[in-house]
């Protein structure tokens, strides 16, 4: 059996493991979804969203792209955020980066990355905004780790800049936005404890889209 064919064997075993403990598992799974979490993470194969959080099918709405970016002209991520808030009414939006992120490292290389140039340009912008702090970190690996954290914080701010988030929070008090880093060396999830309320308040001068003060 090839590794590719093995996938279907794995699938059969997975079905057996689910129905073995709950005969109605797929009946319930197919009826609806009601996740409390929207997770926006990196496409990196080592950062398996549900697995690291201990969540199963139906428990998290997931969006992954290179370097967990929330780009304001990316219809994909913006549609996901809108659907998660308006239709699924998620309580928490998590932006999760990870140390050793190849996307973050690639963003800082002095070479033409093709289509990745515009995708990763936002990371160079974040570096420019925090150049003093980052350049003061002599250990290059630690400097990239810090850039990973700063990127997560900035992508959280990008979520908070959307009208759909602002309106929902004003009306319902949800969702709350969180910034995490997955420490790939230990498996630990680190909550960056971004101050959601303060960020929302601070950006209101310029990015308020609710029509309310
Ligand atoms: Zn990554």
JSON list of C-alpha atoms and ligand atoms in Angstrom, two decimals:
[
{"chain": "A", "resi": 1, "resn": "UNK", "atom": "CA", "xyz": [0.00, 0.00, 0.00]},
{"chain": "A", "resi": 2, "resn": "UNK", "atom": "CA", "xyz": [1.39, 3.41, -0.94]},
{"chain": "A", "resi": 3, "resn": "UNK", "atom": "CA", "xyz": [1.40, 6.27, 1.58]},
{"chain": "A", "resi": 4, "resn": "UNK", "atom": "CA", "xyz": [-1.31, 7.87, -0.55]},
{"chain": "A", "resi": 5, "resn": "UNK", "atom": "CA", "xyz": [-3.52, 4.74, -0.47]},
{"chain": "A", "resi": 6, "resn": "UNK", "atom": "CA", "xyz": [-2.93, 4.57, 3.28]},
{"chain": "A", "resi": 7, "resn": "UNK", "atom": "CA", "xyz": [-4.96, 7.77, 3.65]},
{"chain": "A", "resi": 8, "resn": "UNK", "atom": "CA", "xyz": [-8.15, 5.90, 2.76]},
{"chain": "A", "resi": 9, "resn": "UNK", "atom": "CA", "xyz": [-7.32, 3.15, 5.22]},
{"chain": "A", "resi": 10, "resn": "UNK", "atom": "CA", "xyz": [-6.76, 5.82, 7.86]},
{"chain": "A", "resi": 11, "resn": "UNK", "atom": "CA", "xyz": [-10.15, 7.27, 6.98]},
{"chain": "A", "resi": 12, "resn": "UNK", "atom": "CA", "xyz": [-11.88, 3.90, 7.45]},
{"chain": "A", "resi": 13, "resn": "UNK", "atom": "CA", "xyz": [-10.27, 3.52, 10.85]},
{"chain": "A", "resi": 14, "resn": "UNK", "atom": "CA", "xyz": [-11.25, 7.04, 11.82]},
{"chain": "A", "resi": 15, "resn": "UNK", "atom": "CA", "xyz": [-14.90, 6.33, 10.90]},
{"chain": "A", "resi": 16, "resn": "UNK", "atom": "CA", "xyz": [-14.80, 3.14, 12.99]},
{"chain": "A", "resi": 17, "resn": "UNK", "atom": "CA", "xyz": [-13.29, 4.97, 15.95]},
{"chain": "A", "resi": 18, "resn": "UNK", "atom": "CA", "xyz": [-16.01, 7.63, 15.84]},
{"chain": "A", "resi": 19, "resn": "UNK", "atom": "CA", "xyz": [-18.98, 5.32, 15.33]},
{"chain": "A", "resi": 20, "resn": "UNK", "atom": "CA", "xyz": [-17.52, 2.81, 17.78]},
{"chain": "A", "resi": 21, "resn": "UNK", "atom": "CA", "xyz": [-18.06, 5.19, 20.69]},
{"chain": "A", "resi": 22, "resn": "UNK", "atom": "CA", "xyz": [-21.08, 7.04, 19.29]},
{"chain": "A", "resi": 23, "resn": "UNK", "atom": "CA", "xyz": [-23.27, 5.32, 16.69]},
{"chain": "A", "resi": 24, "resn": "UNK", "atom": "CA", "xyz": [-24.99, 8.62, 15.82]},
{"chain": "A", "resi": 25, "resn": "UNK", "atom": "CA", "xyz": [-21.73, 10.56, 15.41]},
{"chain": "A", "resi": 26, "resn": "UNK", "atom": "CA", "xyz": [-22.14, 11.32, 11.70]},
{"chain": "A", "resi": 27, "resn": "UNK", "atom": "CA", "xyz": [-25.88, 11.85, 11.99]},
{"chain": "A", "resi": 28, "resn": "UNK", "atom": "CA", "xyz": [-25.22, 14.61, 14.50]},
{"chain": "A", "resi": 29, "resn": "UNK", "atom": "CA", "xyz": [-22.19, 15.93, 12.59]},
{"chain": "A", "resi": 30, "resn": "UNK", "atom": "CA", "xyz": [-24.16, 16.34, 9.38]},
{"chain": "A", "resi": 31, "resn": "UNK", "atom": "CA", "xyz": [-27.13, 18.11, 11.00]},
{"chain": "A", "resi": 32, "resn": "UNK", "atom": "CA", "xyz": [-25.47, 21.51, 11.69]},
{"chain": "A", "resi": 33, "resn": "UNK", "atom": "CA", "xyz": [-22.36, 23.30, 12.93]},
{"chain": "A", "resi": 34, "resn": "UNK", "atom": "CA", "xyz": [-22.24, 25.58, 15.95]},
{"chain": "A", "resi": 35, "resn": "UNK", "atom": "CA", "xyz": [-18.57, 26.31, 16.70]},
{"chain": "A", "resi": 36, "resn": "UNK", "atom": "CA", "xyz": [-17.60, 28.88, 19.35]},
{"chain": "A", "resi": 37, "resn": "UNK", "atom": "CA", "xyz": [-14.20, 29.54, 17.79]},
{"chain": "A", "resi": 38, "resn": "UNK", "atom": "CA", "xyz": [-12.82, 30.96, 14.59]},
{"chain": "A", "resi": 39, "resn": "UNK", "atom": "CA", "xyz": [-9.15, 30.01, 14.30]},
{"chain": "A", "resi": 40, "resn": "UNK", "atom": "CA", "xyz": [-6.95, 31.86, 11.80]},
{"chain": "A", "resi": 41, "resn": "UNK", "atom": "CA", "xyz": [-3.57, 30.16, 11.57]},
{"chain": "A", "resi": 42, "resn": "UNK", "atom": "CA", "xyz": [-0.60, 29.36, 9.35]},
{"chain": "A", "resi": 43, "resn": "UNK", "atom": "CA", "xyz": [-0.77, 26.69, 6.63]},
{"chain": "A", "resi": 44, "resn": "UNK", "atom": "CA", "xyz": [2.39, 25.13, 8.07]},
{"chain": "A", "resi": 45, "resn": "UNK", "atom": "CA", "xyz": [1.90, 21.32, 8.16]},
{"chain": "A", "resi": 46, "resn": "UNK", "atom": "CA", "xyz": [3.29, 21.12, 11.69]},
{"chain": "A", "resi": 47, "resn": "UNK", "atom": "CA", "xyz": [0.68, 23.41, 13.24]},
{"chain": "A", "resi": 48, "resn": "UNK", "atom": "CA", "xyz": [-2.46, 21.28, 13.18]},
{"chain": "A", "resi": 49, "resn": "UNK", "atom": "CA", "xyz": [-5.17, 23.61, 14.36]},
{"chain": "A", "resi": 50, "resn": "UNK", "atom": "CA", "xyz": [-7.78, 21.35, 16.00]},
{"chain": "A", "resi": 51, "resn": "UNK", "atom": "CA", "xyz": [-5.21, 18.90, 17.33]},
{"chain": "A", "resi": 52, "resn": "UNK", "atom": "CA", "xyz": [-3.16, 21.44, 19.28]},
{"chain": "A", "resi": 53, "resn": "UNK", "atom": "CA", "xyz": [-6.36, 22.82, 20.85]},
{"chain": "A", "resi": 54, "resn": "UNK", "atom": "CA", "xyz": [-7.83, 19.40, 21.61]},
{"chain": "A", "resi": 55, "resn": "UNK", "atom": "CA", "xyz": [-10.94, 20.14, 19.57]},
{"chain": "A", "resi": 56, "resn": "UNK", "atom": "CA", "xyz": [-12.92, 17.75, 17.42]},
{"chain": "A", "resi": 57, "resn": "UNK", "atom": "CA", "xyz": [-15.15, 18.06, 14.36]},
{"chain": "A", "resi": 58, "resn": "UNK", "atom": "CA", "xyz": [-17.70, 20.87, 14.62]},
{"chain": "A", "resi": 59, "resn": "UNK", "atom": "CA", "xyz": [-15.88, 22.77, 17.36]},
{"chain": "A", "resi": 60, "resn": "UNK", "atom": "CA", "xyz": [-13.79, 25.31, 15.40]},
{"chain": "A", "resi": 61, "resn": "UNK", "atom": "CA", "xyz": [-14.21, 27.20, 12.14]},
{"chain": "A", "resi": 62, "resn": "UNK", "atom": "CA", "xyz": [-10.76, 27.20, 10.56]},
{"chain": "A", "resi": 63, "resn": "UNK", "atom": "CA", "xyz": [-8.91, 29.45, 8.14]},
{"chain": "A", "resi": 64, "resn": "UNK", "atom": "CA", "xyz": [-5.26, 28.89, 7.34]},
{"chain": "A", "resi": 65, "resn": "UNK", "atom": "CA", "xyz": [-2.92, 30.69, 4.99]},
{"chain": "A", "resi": 66, "resn": "UNK", "atom": "CA", "xyz": [0.81, 31.38, 4.74]},
{"chain": "A", "resi": 67, "resn": "UNK", "atom": "CA", "xyz": [1.88, 33.31, 7.87]},
{"chain": "A", "resi": 68, "resn": "UNK", "atom": "CA", "xyz": [-1.70, 33.67, 9.25]},
{"chain": "A", "resi": 69, "resn": "UNK", "atom": "CA", "xyz": [-2.34, 36.95, 7.46]},
{"chain": "A", "resi": 70, "resn": "UNK", "atom": "CA", "xyz": [-5.55, 38.99, 7.63]},
{"chain": "A", "resi": 71, "resn": "UNK", "atom": "CA", "xyz": [-5.20, 41.06, 4.49]},
{"chain": "A", "resi": 72, "resn": "UNK", "atom": "CA", "xyz": [-7.84, 43.73, 3.95]},
{"chain": "A", "resi": 73, "resn": "UNK", "atom": "CA", "xyz": [-8.32, 42.91, 0.25]},
{"chain": "A", "resi": 74, "resn": "UNK", "atom": "CA", "xyz": [-8.33, 39.14, 0.69]},
{"chain": "A", "resi": 75, "resn": "UNK", "atom": "CA", "xyz": [-11.92, 38.07, 0.01]},
{"chain": "A", "resi": 76, "resn": "UNK", "atom": "CA", "xyz": [-11.13, 34.62, 1.35]},
{"chain": "A", "resi": 77, "resn": "UNK", "atom": "CA", "xyz": [-10.21, 35.56, 4.91]},
{"chain": "A", "resi": 78, "resn": "UNK", "atom": "CA", "xyz": [-12.75, 38.42, 5.01]},
{"chain": "A", "resi": 79, "resn": "UNK", "atom": "CA", "xyz": [-15.55, 36.06, 3.95]},
{"chain": "A", "resi": 80, "resn": "UNK", "atom": "CA", "xyz": [-14.50, 33.57, 6.60]},
{"chain": "A", "resi": 81, "resn": "UNK", "atom": "CA", "xyz": [-14.51, 36.29, 9.29]},
{"chain": "A", "resi": 82, "resn": "UNK", "atom": "CA", "xyz": [-17.89, 37.60, 8.15]},
{"chain": "A", "resi": 83, "resn": "UNK", "atom": "CA", "xyz": [-19.50, 34.14, 8.01]},
{"chain": "A", "resi": 84, "resn": "UNK", "atom": "CA", "xyz": [-18.05, 33.18, 11.38]},
{"chain": "A", "resi": 85, "resn": "UNK", "atom": "CA", "xyz": [-19.41, 36.32, 13.05]},
{"chain": "A", "resi": 86, "resn": "UNK", "atom": "CA", "xyz": [-22.75, 36.83, 11.30]},
{"chain": "A", "resi": 87, "resn": "UNK", "atom": "CA", "xyz": [-23.87, 33.27, 10.65]},
{"chain": "A", "resi": 88, "resn": "UNK", "atom": "CA", "xyz": [-22.03, 31.12, 13.16]},
{"chain": "A", "resi": 89, "resn": "UNK", "atom": "CA", "xyz": [-21.93, 33.78, 15.89]},
{"chain": "A", "resi": 90, "resn": "UNK", "atom": "CA", "xyz": [-18.55, 32.64, 17.18]},
{"chain": "A", "resi": 91, "resn": "UNK", "atom": "CA", "xyz": [-17.57, 33.88, 20.63]},
{"chain": "A", "resi": 92, "resn": "UNK", "atom": "CA", "xyz": [-13.81, 33.96, 20.07]},
{"chain": "A", "resi": 93, "resn": "UNK", "atom": "CA", "xyz": [-11.57, 34.74, 17.12]},
{"chain": "A", "resi": 94, "resn": "UNK", "atom": "CA", "xyz": [-8.05, 33.38, 17.53]},
{"chain": "A", "resi": 95, "resn": "UNK", "atom": "CA", "xyz": [-5.14, 34.48, 15.36]},
{"chain": "A", "resi": 96, "resn": "UNK", "atom": "CA", "xyz": [-2.40, 31.90, 15.90]},
{"chain": "A", "resi": 97, "resn": "UNK", "atom": "CA", "xyz": [1.15, 32.27, 14.59]},
{"chain": "A", "resi": 98, "resn": "UNK", "atom": "CA", "xyz": [4.04, 29.97, 15.36]},
{"chain": "A", "resi": 99, "resn": "UNK", "atom": "CA", "xyz": [7.76, 30.20, 16.01]},
{"chain": "A", "resi": 100, "resn": "UNK", "atom": "CA", "xyz": [9.99, 29.08, 13.13]},
{"chain": "A", "resi": 101, "resn": "UNK", "atom": "CA", "xyz": [7.39, 30.34, 10.64]},
{"chain": "A", "resi": 102, "resn": "UNK", "atom": "CA", "xyz": [8.83, 29.91, 7.16]},
{"chain": "A", "resi": 103, "resn": "UNK", "atom": "CA", "xyz": [6.45, 32.55, 5.83]},
{"chain": "A", "resi": 104, "resn": "UNK", "atom": "CA", "xyz": [7.75, 35.16, 8.25]},
{"chain": "A", "resi": 105, "resn": "UNK", "atom": "CA", "xyz": [11.37, 34.27, 7.42]},
{"chain": "A", "resi": 106, "resn": "UNK", "atom": "CA", "xyz": [10.65, 34.28, 3.68]},
{"chain": "A", "resi": 107, "resn": "UNK", "atom": "CA", "xyz": [9.08, 37.72, 3.97]},
{"chain": "A", "resi": 108, "resn": "UNK", "atom": "CA", "xyz": [12.39, 39.19, 5.08]},
{"chain": "A", "resi": 109, "resn": "UNK", "atom": "CA", "xyz": [14.60, 37.62, 2.38]},
{"chain": "A", "resi": 110, "resn": "UNK", "atom": "CA", "xyz": [16.17, 40.01, -0.11]},
{"chain": "A", "resi": 111, "resn": "UNK", "atom": "CA", "xyz": [15.00, 38.15, -3.18]},
{"chain": "A", "resi": 112, "resn": "UNK", "atom": "CA", "xyz": [12.06, 38.06, -5.56]},
{"chain": "A", "resi": 113, "resn": "UNK", "atom": "CA", "xyz": [9.50, 35.62, -4.09]},
{"chain": "A", "resi": 114, "resn": "UNK", "atom": "CA", "xyz": [7.06, 35.94, -7.02]},
{"chain": "A", "resi": 115, "resn": "UNK", "atom": "CA", "xyz": [3.39, 35.88, -6.00]},
{"chain": "A", "resi": 116, "resn": "UNK", "atom": "CA", "xyz": [4.51, 35.74, -2.36]},
{"chain": "A", "resi": 117, "resn": "UNK", "atom": "CA", "xyz": [5.91, 39.30, -2.63]},
{"chain": "A", "resi": 118, "resn": "UNK", "atom": "CA", "xyz": [2.52, 41.01, -2.21]},
{"chain": "A", "resi": 119, "resn": "UNK", "atom": "CA", "xyz": [1.23, 38.33, 0.16]},
{"chain": "A", "resi": 120, "resn": "UNK", "atom": "CA", "xyz": [4.13, 38.72, 2.57]},
{"chain": "A", "resi": 121, "resn": "UNK", "atom": "CA", "xyz": [4.69, 42.46, 2.11]},
{"chain": "A", "resi": 122, "resn": "UNK", "atom": "CA", "xyz": [2.60, 43.13, 5.20]},
{"chain": "A", "resi": 123, "resn": "UNK", "atom": "CA", "xyz": [5.27, 41.42, 7.31]},
{"chain": "A", "resi": 124, "resn": "UNK", "atom": "CA", "xyz": [7.95, 43.79, 5.99]},
{"chain": "A", "resi": 125, "resn": "UNK", "atom": "CA", "xyz": [5.62, 46.66, 6.92]},
{"chain": "A", "resi": 126, "resn": "UNK", "atom": "CA", "xyz": [5.40, 45.31, 10.47]},
{"chain": "A", "resi": 127, "resn": "UNK", "atom": "CA", "xyz": [9.18, 45.03, 10.59]},
{"chain": "A", "resi": 128, "resn": "UNK", "atom": "CA", "xyz": [9.45, 48.66, 9.48]},
{"chain": "A", "resi": 129, "resn": "UNK", "atom": "CA", "xyz": [7.04, 49.76, 12.23]},
{"chain": "A", "resi": 130, "resn": "UNK", "atom": "CA", "xyz": [9.06, 47.89, 14.89]},
{"chain": "A", "resi": 131, "resn": "UNK", "atom": "CA", "xyz": [12.53, 48.15, 13.32]},
{"chain": "A", "resi": 132, "resn": "UNK", "atom": "CA", "xyz": [14.19, 49.64, 16.39]},
{"chain": "A", "resi": 133, "resn": "UNK", "atom": "CA", "xyz": [12.96, 46.93, 18.75]},
{"chain": "A", "resi": 134, "resn": "UNK", "atom": "CA", "xyz": [13.68, 44.11, 16.30]},
{"chain": "A", "resi": 135, "resn": "UNK", "atom": "CA", "xyz": [17.15, 45.27, 15.28]},
{"chain": "A", "resi": 136, "resn": "UNK", "atom": "CA", "xyz": [18.11, 45.51, 18.96]},
{"chain": "A", "resi": 137, "resn": "UNK", "atom": "CA", "xyz": [17.65, 41.71, 19.25]},
{"chain": "A", "resi": 138, "resn": "UNK", "atom": "CA", "xyz": [21.05, 40.31, 18.20]},
{"chain": "A", "resi": 139, "resn": "UNK", "atom": "CA", "xyz": [20.02, 36.63, 18.13]},
{"chain": "A", "resi": 140, "resn": "UNK", "atom": "CA", "xyz": [18.48, 36.26, 14.65]},
{"chain": "A", "resi": 141, "resn": "UNK", "atom": "CA", "xyz": [16.22, 33.34, 15.67]},
{"chain": "A", "resi": 142, "resn": "UNK", "atom": "CA", "xyz": [14.88, 35.36, 18.63]},
{"chain": "A", "resi": 143, "resn": "UNK", "atom": "CA", "xyz": [14.40, 38.37, 16.34]},
{"chain": "A", "resi": 144, "resn": "UNK", "atom": "CA", "xyz": [12.21, 36.27, 14.02]},
{"chain": "A", "resi": 145, "resn": "UNK", "atom": "CA", "xyz": [10.32, 34.87, 16.99]},
{"chain": "A", "resi": 146, "resn": "UNK", "atom": "CA", "xyz": [9.54, 38.42, 18.07]},
{"chain": "A", "resi": 147, "resn": "UNK", "atom": "CA", "xyz": [8.46, 39.29, 14.52]},
{"chain": "A", "resi": 148, "resn": "UNK", "atom": "CA", "xyz": [6.11, 36.28, 14.63]},
{"chain": "A", "resi": 149, "resn": "UNK", "atom": "CA", "xyz": [4.53, 37.75, 17.80]},
{"chain": "A", "resi": 150, "resn": "UNK", "atom": "CA", "xyz": [4.28, 41.24, 16.34]},
{"chain": "A", "resi": 151, "resn": "UNK", "atom": "CA", "xyz": [2.71, 39.81, 13.18]},
{"chain": "A", "resi": 152, "resn": "UNK", "atom": "CA", "xyz": [0.05, 38.01, 15.23]},
{"chain": "A", "resi": 153, "resn": "UNK", "atom": "CA", "xyz": [-0.75, 41.23, 17.10]},
{"chain": "A", "resi": 154, "resn": "UNK", "atom": "CA", "xyz": [-1.03, 43.18, 13.84]},
{"chain": "A", "resi": 155, "resn": "UNK", "atom": "CA", "xyz": [-3.31, 40.56, 12.26]},
{"chain": "A", "resi": 156, "resn": "UNK", "atom": "CA", "xyz": [-5.52, 40.76, 15.38]},
{"chain": "A", "resi": 157, "resn": "UNK", "atom": "CA", "xyz": [-5.72, 44.51, 14.79]},
{"chain": "A", "resi": 158, "resn": "UNK", "atom": "CA", "xyz": [-6.68, 43.81, 11.17]},
{"chain": "A", "resi": 159, "resn": "UNK", "atom": "CA", "xyz": [-9.57, 41.63, 12.37]},
{"chain": "A", "resi": 160, "resn": "UNK", "atom": "CA", "xyz": [-10.67, 44.40, 14.74]},
{"chain": "A", "resi": 161, "resn": "UNK", "atom": "CA", "xyz": [-10.59, 46.94, 11.87]},
{"chain": "A", "resi": 162, "resn": "UNK", "atom": "CA", "xyz": [-13.45, 45.13, 10.08]},
{"chain": "A", "resi": 163, "resn": "UNK", "atom": "CA", "xyz": [-16.96, 46.56, 10.25]},
{"chain": "A", "resi": 164, "resn": "UNK", "atom": "CA", "xyz": [-18.47, 43.13, 10.85]},
{"chain": "A", "resi": 165, "resn": "UNK", "atom": "CA", "xyz": [-16.40, 42.66, 14.04]},
{"chain": "A", "resi": 166, "resn": "UNK", "atom": "CA", "xyz": [-17.02, 46.18, 15.31]},
{"chain": "A", "resi": 167, "resn": "UNK", "atom": "CA", "xyz": [-20.80, 46.02, 14.76]},
{"chain": "A", "resi": 168, "resn": "UNK", "atom": "CA", "xyz": [-21.16, 42.59, 16.29]},
{"chain": "A", "resi": 169, "resn": "UNK", "atom": "CA", "xyz": [-19.13, 43.55, 19.37]},
{"chain": "A", "resi": 170, "resn": "UNK", "atom": "CA", "xyz": [-21.15, 46.73, 19.82]},
{"chain": "A", "resi": 171, "resn": "UNK", "atom": "CA", "xyz": [-24.43, 44.83, 19.61]},
{"chain": "A", "resi": 172, "resn": "UNK", "atom": "CA", "xyz": [-23.62, 41.58, 21.41]},
{"chain": "A", "resi": 173, "resn": "UNK", "atom": "CA", "xyz": [-20.27, 41.89, 23.20]},
{"chain": "A", "resi": 174, "resn": "UNK", "atom": "CA", "xyz": [-18.90, 39.16, 20.92]},
{"chain": "A", "resi": 175, "resn": "UNK", "atom": "CA", "xyz": [-16.61, 38.00, 19.46]},
{"chain": "A", "resi": 176, "resn": "UNK", "atom": "CA", "xyz": [-13.45, 38.71, 21.43]},
{"chain": "A", "resi": 177, "resn": "UNK", "atom": "CA", "xyz": [-10.16, 38.58, 19.50]},
{"chain": "A", "resi": 178, "resn": "UNK", "atom": "CA", "xyz": [-7.13, 36.70, 20.86]},
{"chain": "A", "resi": 179, "resn": "UNK", "atom": "CA", "xyz": [-3.52, 36.50, 19.66]},
{"chain": "A", "resi": 180, "resn": "UNK", "atom": "CA", "xyz": [-1.61, 33.25, 20.17]},
{"chain": "A", "resi": 181, "resn": "UNK", "atom": "CA", "xyz": [1.76, 31.82, 19.25]},
{"chain": "A", "resi": 182, "resn": "UNK", "atom": "CA", "xyz": [2.28, 28.07, 18.97]},
{"chain": "A", "resi": 183, "resn": "UNK", "atom": "CA", "xyz": [5.74, 27.27, 20.32]},
{"chain": "A", "resi": 184, "resn": "UNK", "atom": "CA", "xyz": [6.84, 24.60, 17.89]},
{"chain": "A", "resi": 185, "resn": "UNK", "atom": "CA", "xyz": [9.76, 23.62, 20.18]},
{"chain": "A", "resi": 186, "resn": "UNK", "atom": "CA", "xyz": [7.54, 22.64, 23.10]},
{"chain": "A", "resi": 187, "resn": "UNK", "atom": "CA", "xyz": [4.01, 22.31, 21.69]},
{"chain": "A", "resi": 188, "resn": "UNK", "atom": "CA", "xyz": [2.76, 24.98, 24.07]},
{"chain": "A", "resi": 189, "resn": "UNK", "atom": "CA", "xyz": [0.18, 27.58, 23.04]},
{"chain": "A", "resi": 190, "resn": "UNK", "atom": "CA", "xyz": [1.28, 31.02, 24.27]},
{"chain": "A", "resi": 191, "resn": "UNK", "atom": "CA", "xyz": [-1.50, 33.56, 24.75]},
{"chain": "A", "resi": 192, "resn": "UNK", "atom": "CA", "xyz": [-0.03, 36.97, 23.89]},
{"chain": "A", "resi": 193, "resn": "UNK", "atom": "CA", "xyz": [-2.85, 38.49, 25.97]},
{"chain": "A", "resi": 194, "resn": "UNK", "atom": "CA", "xyz": [-3.55, 41.32, 23.57]},
{"chain": "A", "resi": 195, "resn": "UNK", "atom": "CA", "xyz": [-5.74, 44.00, 25.15]},
{"chain": "A", "resi": 196, "resn": "UNK", "atom": "CA", "xyz": [-8.75, 43.64, 22.86]},
{"chain": "A", "resi": 197, "resn": "UNK", "atom": "CA", "xyz": [-10.81, 46.44, 24.45]},
{"chain": "A", "resi": 198, "resn": "UNK", "atom": "CA", "xyz": [-7.91, 48.89, 24.38]},
{"chain": "A", "resi": 199, "resn": "UNK", "atom": "CA", "xyz": [-7.04, 48.12, 20.74]},
{"chain": "A", "resi": 200, "resn": "UNK", "atom": "CA", "xyz": [-10.67, 48.58, 19.75]},
{"chain": "A", "resi": 201, "resn": "UNK", "atom": "CA", "xyz": [-10.81, 51.90, 21.61]},
{"chain": "A", "resi": 202, "resn": "UNK", "atom": "CA", "xyz": [-7.47, 53.10, 20.20]},
{"chain": "A", "resi": 203, "resn": "UNK", "atom": "CA", "xyz": [-8.26, 52.42, 16.55]},
{"chain": "A", "resi": 204, "resn": "UNK", "atom": "CA", "xyz": [-11.74, 53.94, 16.71]},
{"chain": "A", "resi": 205, "resn": "UNK", "atom": "CA", "xyz": [-10.49, 57.44, 15.77]},
{"chain": "A", "resi": 206, "resn": "UNK", "atom": "CA", "xyz": [-9.58, 56.22, 12.31]},
{"chain": "A", "resi": 207, "resn": "UNK", "atom": "CA", "xyz": [-11.14, 52.81, 11.75]},
{"chain": "A", "resi": 208, "resn": "UNK", "atom": "CA", "xyz": [-14.57, 53.14, 13.38]},
{"chain": "A", "resi": 209, "resn": "UNK", "atom": "CA", "xyz": [-17.08, 51.73, 10.88]},
{"chain": "A", "resi": 210, "resn": "UNK", "atom": "CA", "xyz": [-20.12, 51.46, 13.17]},
{"chain": "A", "resi": 211, "resn": "UNK", "atom": "CA", "xyz": [-21.58, 54.96, 12.93]},
{"chain": "A", "resi": 212, "resn": "UNK", "atom": "CA", "xyz": [-21.46, 55.07, 16.75]},
{"chain": "A", "resi": 213, "resn": "UNK", "atom": "CA", "xyz": [-19.02, 57.04, 18.93]},
{"chain": "B", "resi": 1, "resn": "LIG", "atom": "ZN1", "xyz": [4.09, 29.56, 9.35]}
]
